[in-house]
Coordinates of C-alpha atoms in Angstrom, one line a residue:
X1 CA -12.4 -51.9 65.3
X2 CA -12.3 -54.8 67.7
X3 CA -15.1 -54.8 70.2
X4 CA -14.3 -54.8 74.0
X5 CA -15.7 -57.3 76.5
X6 CA -18.1 -54.5 77.7
X7 CA -19.3 -54.0 74.2
X8 CA -19.9 -57.7 73.7
X9 CA -21.8 -58.0 77.0
X10 CA -24.1 -55.2 75.9
X11 CA -24.7 -57.0 72.6
X12 CA -25.4 -60.3 74.5
X13 CA -27.8 -58.6 76.9
X14 CA -29.7 -57.2 73.9
X15 CA -29.9 -60.7 72.2
X16 CA -31.1 -62.2 75.5
X17 CA -33.9 -59.7 75.8
X18 CA -34.9 -60.4 72.2
X19 CA -34.8 -64.2 72.9
X20 CA -36.9 -63.7 75.9
X21 CA -39.5 -61.9 73.9
X22 CA -39.5 -64.6 71.2
X23 CA -39.7 -67.4 73.7
X24 CA -42.8 -65.9 75.3
X25 CA -44.3 -65.4 71.8
X26 CA -43.7 -69.1 71.1
X27 CA -45.2 -70.1 74.5
X28 CA -48.4 -68.1 73.6
X29 CA -48.6 -69.8 70.2
X30 CA -48.2 -73.2 71.9
X31 CA -51.0 -72.4 74.3
X32 CA -53.3 -71.5 71.4
X33 CA -52.5 -74.8 69.7
X34 CA -53.3 -76.6 73.0
X35 CA -56.6 -74.8 73.3
X36 CA -57.6 -75.9 69.7
X37 CA -56.5 -79.5 70.4
X38 CA -58.6 -79.7 73.5
X39 CA -61.7 -78.4 71.7
X40 CA -61.1 -80.9 68.9
X41 CA -60.4 -83.7 71.4
X42 CA -57.0 -84.4 69.8
X43 CA -53.8 -85.2 71.6
X44 CA -51.9 -82.3 73.1
X45 CA -48.5 -84.1 73.5
X46 CA -47.2 -85.3 70.1
X47 CA -43.7 -86.9 70.6
X48 CA -43.3 -87.5 66.9
X49 CA -44.0 -83.8 66.1
X50 CA -41.4 -82.7 68.7
X51 CA -38.9 -85.2 67.1
X52 CA -39.6 -83.7 63.7
X53 CA -39.1 -80.1 65.0
X54 CA -35.8 -81.0 66.6
X55 CA -34.6 -82.9 63.5
X56 CA -35.5 -80.1 61.1
X57 CA -33.7 -77.5 63.3
X58 CA -30.6 -79.7 63.5
X59 CA -30.6 -79.9 59.7
X60 CA -31.0 -76.1 59.3
X61 CA -28.4 -75.3 62.0
X62 CA -25.4 -73.5 60.6
X63 CA -23.5 -73.4 63.9
X64 CA -21.5 -72.8 66.0
X65 CA -24.0 -74.6 68.2
X66 CA -23.8 -78.4 68.0
X67 CA -26.7 -80.6 67.0
X68 CA -26.9 -82.1 70.5
X69 CA -27.1 -78.6 72.0
X70 CA -29.9 -77.7 69.6
X71 CA -31.8 -80.8 70.7
X72 CA -31.3 -80.1 74.4
X73 CA -32.3 -76.4 74.1
X74 CA -35.5 -77.0 72.1
X75 CA -36.6 -80.0 74.3
X76 CA -36.5 -77.7 77.3
X77 CA -38.4 -74.9 75.4
X78 CA -41.1 -77.4 74.5
X79 CA -41.1 -78.8 78.0
X80 CA -41.6 -75.4 79.5
X81 CA -44.4 -74.6 77.1
X82 CA -46.2 -77.9 78.0
X83 CA -45.8 -77.1 81.7
X84 CA -47.8 -73.9 81.4
X85 CA -50.9 -76.1 81.2
X86 CA -49.9 -78.8 83.7
X87 CA -46.5 -80.6 84.2
X88 CA -46.5 -84.1 82.9
X89 CA -46.4 -86.8 85.6
X90 CA -43.5 -89.2 84.8
X91 CA -42.7 -92.3 86.7
X92 CA -39.2 -93.8 86.8
X93 CA -36.9 -95.9 88.9
X94 CA -35.9 -93.7 91.9
X95 CA -34.9 -92.1 94.2
X96 CA -33.6 -88.8 92.9
X97 CA -30.3 -89.0 91.2
X98 CA -30.8 -92.2 89.1
X99 CA -30.0 -92.5 85.4
X100 CA -33.7 -93.3 84.9
X101 CA -34.5 -89.8 86.3
X102 CA -31.9 -88.3 83.9
X103 CA -33.5 -90.2 81.0
X104 CA -37.0 -88.9 81.9
X105 CA -35.7 -85.4 81.8
X106 CA -33.8 -86.0 78.6
X107 CA -37.0 -87.0 76.9
X108 CA -39.6 -84.7 78.5
X109 CA -37.4 -81.8 79.7
X110 CA -37.0 -80.8 83.3
X111 CA -40.5 -79.2 83.6
X112 CA -42.2 -82.4 84.7
X113 CA -43.8 -83.8 87.9
X114 CA -41.4 -86.4 89.1
X115 CA -42.8 -89.8 90.3
X116 CA -39.8 -91.8 91.6
X117 CA -40.6 -95.5 92.2
X118 CA -38.8 -98.2 94.1
X119 CA -38.8 -100.9 91.4
X120 CA -39.5 -101.5 87.7
X121 CA -42.7 -103.2 88.7
X122 CA -43.9 -100.0 90.5
X123 CA -43.1 -97.9 87.4
X124 CA -45.4 -100.1 85.3
X125 CA -48.1 -100.1 88.1
X126 CA -47.9 -96.3 88.6
X127 CA -48.3 -95.7 84.9
X128 CA -51.0 -98.3 84.3
X129 CA -52.9 -97.2 87.4
X130 CA -52.9 -93.5 86.5
X131 CA -50.6 -92.2 89.2
X132 CA -48.3 -91.2 86.4
X133 CA -49.2 -90.3 82.8
X134 CA -45.9 -91.7 81.5
X135 CA -43.2 -94.1 82.6
X136 CA -39.5 -94.3 81.7
X137 CA -37.9 -97.8 81.9
X138 CA -34.5 -99.1 80.9
X139 CA -34.7 -101.8 78.2
X140 CA -31.1 -102.4 77.0
X141 CA -27.5 -101.7 77.9
X142 CA -24.7 -101.8 75.4
X143 CA -22.5 -103.8 77.8
X144 CA -24.9 -106.1 79.6
X145 CA -27.7 -106.5 77.0
X146 CA -31.4 -106.4 77.7
X147 CA -33.0 -105.5 81.1
X148 CA -34.9 -108.8 81.4
X149 CA -37.5 -107.6 84.0
X150 CA -38.6 -104.8 81.7
X151 CA -39.1 -107.2 78.9
X152 CA -41.1 -109.6 81.1
X153 CA -43.4 -106.8 82.3
X154 CA -44.4 -105.9 78.8
X155 CA -46.0 -109.3 78.3
X156 CA -48.8 -108.7 80.8
X157 CA -49.0 -104.9 80.8
X158 CA -51.5 -102.8 78.9
X159 CA -48.8 -100.1 78.4
X160 CA -47.2 -99.4 75.1
X161 CA -44.0 -97.6 73.9
X162 CA -44.4 -94.1 72.5
X163 CA -40.8 -93.0 72.5
X164 CA -37.2 -93.8 73.5
X165 CA -34.1 -92.1 74.7
X166 CA -30.5 -93.3 75.4
X167 CA -27.8 -92.1 77.7
X168 CA -24.1 -92.4 77.7
X169 CA -23.8 -93.9 81.2
X170 CA -20.8 -92.9 83.4
X171 CA -20.5 -94.9 86.6
X172 CA -18.6 -93.3 89.5
X173 CA -17.4 -94.8 92.7
X174 CA -18.9 -92.6 95.5
X175 CA -18.1 -92.6 99.2
X176 CA -18.6 -90.6 102.4
X177 CA -14.8 -90.5 103.0
X178 CA -12.5 -89.1 100.3
X179 CA -10.3 -92.2 100.0
X180 CA -10.2 -95.5 98.2
X181 CA -8.8 -97.2 101.3
X182 CA -10.6 -99.7 103.6
X183 CA -13.8 -100.0 101.6
X184 CA -15.7 -103.1 102.9
X185 CA -18.7 -103.2 100.6
X186 CA -20.0 -101.7 97.3
X187 CA -23.7 -101.0 96.7
X188 CA -25.3 -100.6 93.3
X189 CA -28.0 -101.9 91.0
X190 CA -27.0 -105.4 89.6
X191 CA -26.6 -103.9 86.1
X192 CA -24.1 -101.4 87.3
X193 CA -22.2 -104.0 89.3
X194 CA -21.9 -106.1 86.1
X195 CA -20.9 -103.1 84.0
X196 CA -18.0 -102.3 86.4
X197 CA -16.9 -105.8 87.4
X198 CA -13.4 -105.6 85.8
X199 CA -12.7 -102.4 87.6
X200 CA -14.0 -103.8 90.9
X201 CA -11.9 -107.0 90.5
X202 CA -8.8 -105.0 89.9
X203 CA -9.2 -102.3 92.5
X204 CA -11.6 -103.7 95.2
X205 CA -11.2 -107.4 95.0
X206 CA -12.0 -108.0 98.7
X207 CA -15.0 -105.7 99.0
X208 CA -18.4 -107.3 99.2
X209 CA -20.9 -106.4 96.4
X210 CA -24.5 -105.7 97.4
X211 CA -27.4 -105.3 95.0
X212 CA -29.6 -102.2 95.5
X213 CA -32.9 -101.4 93.9
X214 CA -31.2 -98.5 92.0
X215 CA -27.8 -96.9 92.0
X216 CA -29.2 -93.8 93.7
X217 CA -30.6 -96.0 96.4
X218 CA -27.2 -97.5 96.9
X219 CA -25.8 -94.0 97.2
X220 CA -28.4 -93.2 99.8
X221 CA -27.4 -96.3 101.8
X222 CA -23.7 -95.7 101.8
X223 CA -24.1 -92.1 103.0
X224 CA -24.7 -93.6 106.4
X225 CA -21.4 -95.7 106.6
X226 CA -17.9 -94.5 105.8
X227 CA -16.7 -98.0 105.1
X228 CA -19.1 -98.5 102.2
X229 CA -19.0 -97.2 98.6
X230 CA -21.6 -96.9 95.9
X231 CA -21.6 -96.9 92.1
X232 CA -23.8 -94.1 90.9
X233 CA -24.0 -90.9 88.9
X234 CA -22.5 -87.5 89.6
X235 CA -26.1 -86.3 90.3
X236 CA -26.4 -88.9 93.1
X237 CA -23.1 -87.8 94.6
X238 CA -24.4 -84.3 94.8
X239 CA -27.8 -85.5 96.1
X240 CA -26.4 -87.5 99.0
X241 CA -23.2 -85.5 99.8
X242 CA -20.7 -88.1 98.7
X243 CA -17.2 -87.8 97.3
X244 CA -16.3 -89.0 93.8
X245 CA -13.5 -91.4 94.7
X246 CA -13.0 -92.7 91.1
X247 CA -14.8 -91.3 88.1
X248 CA -16.0 -93.4 85.0
X249 CA -15.2 -96.9 86.3
X250 CA -17.4 -98.7 83.8
X251 CA -15.6 -101.3 81.8
X252 CA -16.9 -100.0 78.5
X253 CA -16.0 -96.4 77.8
X254 CA -19.0 -96.0 75.4
X255 CA -21.4 -97.7 77.8
X256 CA -25.0 -96.6 76.8
X257 CA -28.4 -97.5 78.2
X258 CA -31.6 -97.3 76.1
X259 CA -34.8 -96.3 77.8
X260 CA -38.4 -96.8 76.6
X261 CA -41.1 -94.2 77.3
X262 CA -44.4 -96.0 78.1
X263 CA -48.1 -95.0 78.7
X264 CA -51.6 -96.3 78.3
X265 CA -53.1 -96.1 74.8
X266 CA -55.9 -93.9 76.3
X267 CA -53.2 -91.4 77.5
X268 CA -51.5 -91.3 74.1
X269 CA -52.2 -93.4 71.1
X270 CA -49.5 -94.7 68.9
X271 CA -47.5 -91.7 67.5
X272 CA -47.7 -91.0 63.8
X273 CA -44.6 -91.6 61.6
X274 CA -41.8 -89.0 62.2
X275 CA -39.7 -90.4 59.3
X276 CA -37.1 -91.8 61.7
X277 CA -39.0 -94.6 63.5
X278 CA -38.7 -98.0 65.3
X279 CA -41.4 -100.6 65.7
X280 CA -41.1 -103.0 68.6
X281 CA -43.0 -106.3 69.0
X282 CA -43.0 -109.5 71.0
X283 CA -43.9 -112.8 69.3
X284 CA -43.7 -116.5 69.9
X285 CA -43.9 -119.5 67.5
X286 CA -44.7 -123.2 68.0
X287 CA -41.4 -125.1 68.8
X288 CA -40.8 -127.0 65.6
X289 CA -38.0 -127.2 63.0
X290 CA -37.8 -124.1 60.8
X291 CA -40.2 -122.0 63.0
X292 CA -37.7 -119.1 63.6
X293 CA -36.8 -119.0 59.9
X294 CA -40.5 -118.7 59.0
X295 CA -40.7 -115.9 61.5
X296 CA -37.9 -113.9 59.8
X297 CA -38.7 -114.7 56.2
X298 CA -41.5 -112.1 55.8
X299 CA -39.2 -109.4 57.0
X300 CA -36.5 -110.3 54.4
X301 CA -39.1 -110.6 51.6
X302 CA -40.5 -107.1 52.3
X303 CA -37.2 -105.5 52.9
X304 CA -37.7 -104.6 56.6
X305 CA -34.5 -104.3 58.5
X306 CA -34.2 -105.7 62.0
X307 CA -32.1 -103.9 64.6
X308 CA -32.7 -106.2 67.7
X309 CA -33.8 -109.8 68.2
X310 CA -33.9 -111.1 71.8
X311 CA -35.4 -114.3 73.3
X312 CA -36.8 -114.8 76.7
X313 CA -38.2 -118.1 78.2
X314 CA -41.9 -118.3 77.9
X315 CA -42.4 -119.8 81.4
X316 CA -45.3 -121.8 80.1
X317 CA -44.3 -125.0 81.8
X318 CA -43.0 -126.3 78.5
X319 CA -39.2 -126.5 78.0
X320 CA -37.6 -124.6 75.1
X321 CA -40.5 -122.3 74.4
X322 CA -39.6 -118.6 74.0
X323 CA -40.9 -115.1 73.4
X324 CA -38.9 -113.1 70.9
X325 CA -38.5 -109.4 71.3
X326 CA -37.9 -107.7 67.9
X327 CA -37.1 -104.1 66.9
X328 CA -37.7 -103.2 63.3
X329 CA -36.6 -100.1 61.4
X330 CA -39.6 -98.1 60.3
X331 CA -43.1 -97.2 61.3
X332 CA -46.0 -99.6 61.4
X333 CA -47.8 -97.4 58.8
X334 CA -45.0 -97.8 56.2
X335 CA -46.3 -100.0 53.3
X336 CA -43.4 -102.5 53.5
X337 CA -43.7 -102.7 57.3
X338 CA -47.5 -103.2 57.1
X339 CA -47.1 -105.9 54.5
X340 CA -44.4 -107.7 56.5
X341 CA -46.4 -107.7 59.7
X342 CA -49.5 -108.9 57.9
X343 CA -47.6 -111.9 56.7
X344 CA -45.9 -112.4 60.0
X345 CA -48.9 -112.4 62.3
X346 CA -50.6 -115.6 61.1
X347 CA -47.3 -117.5 61.8
X348 CA -47.2 -116.5 65.4
X349 CA -48.7 -118.3 68.4
X350 CA -48.4 -115.0 70.3
X351 CA -48.2 -111.5 68.7
X352 CA -48.1 -108.1 70.3
X353 CA -47.0 -104.7 68.9
X354 CA -45.2 -102.9 71.8
X355 CA -45.1 -99.6 70.0
X356 CA -44.1 -97.7 66.9
X357 CA -42.3 -94.5 67.7
X358 CA -39.6 -91.9 66.8
X359 CA -36.0 -92.9 67.2
X360 CA -34.3 -90.4 69.6
X361 CA -31.5 -88.3 68.4

């Protein structure tokens, strides 16, 4: 016999009550684990452990829930359990409504203490100075490439990378008036302006383009003038009471931004291997023929795959000297990785491991 909607609602209510009981049991167990870790002096937050939990559940999932839904649900469960002790203080490029805020919540869950900052420099300063336990900073965009300021800050910062997350970025044109007509200026972060330049050239060729510290800050600015528009998230539209004039105006439909999660080593040491890891480092070599080849040869010899290789001027006063930012597949404790880095280090004039951490998703 087919069940009625009333019957199904009764069944759903019963399942919800059972889930509530199980969630509270899980929270109690998590509290016990936290108590033991504090007595032992070990780290309470283990991002690689959380990544392993989510990965295992995704593998065991028989549906109909999707893998992304499993990750989102369990990340929030773990976030809520951590917050029973104290919400984690997380710094990011603000104000409220930025993609950086969204990335922070995607990694830690929503049960955090938000520390919005006005610049990338302030995110690093807040995290290094103890105002925040962790920071979340953009490092790379699939359309515009690396975020150069973030890479430069890593050179002089004591912070290291303990995790990553990436977002499918949807840029929307926002405005106080619900019309595309008579827009005199568009405000957004320079990266967003660059990621939407083809759309802007086609639809608003005469509008001035103004750089803002963040997309959400641009949305805050244009809320005061009906002649201005902003490029920002749907969250920013809601935050500042703006209309979405044109959704998804980014030039690349699959536009993604990758974010790094950073902290002091005293806050959280390098995570252990999760089985799905990335190792990031920055190096430089003496400018001479064959130097870059010598840099890459140990990686090839030991079978270590490289997923990113970026160069930045060294700003040493000498022309054509560069720092190289490299992402390698694997954990620093893997035998092949350890052997490759042992052979690589003596070749380098500058060598710094930025982090070895679980790959998100």
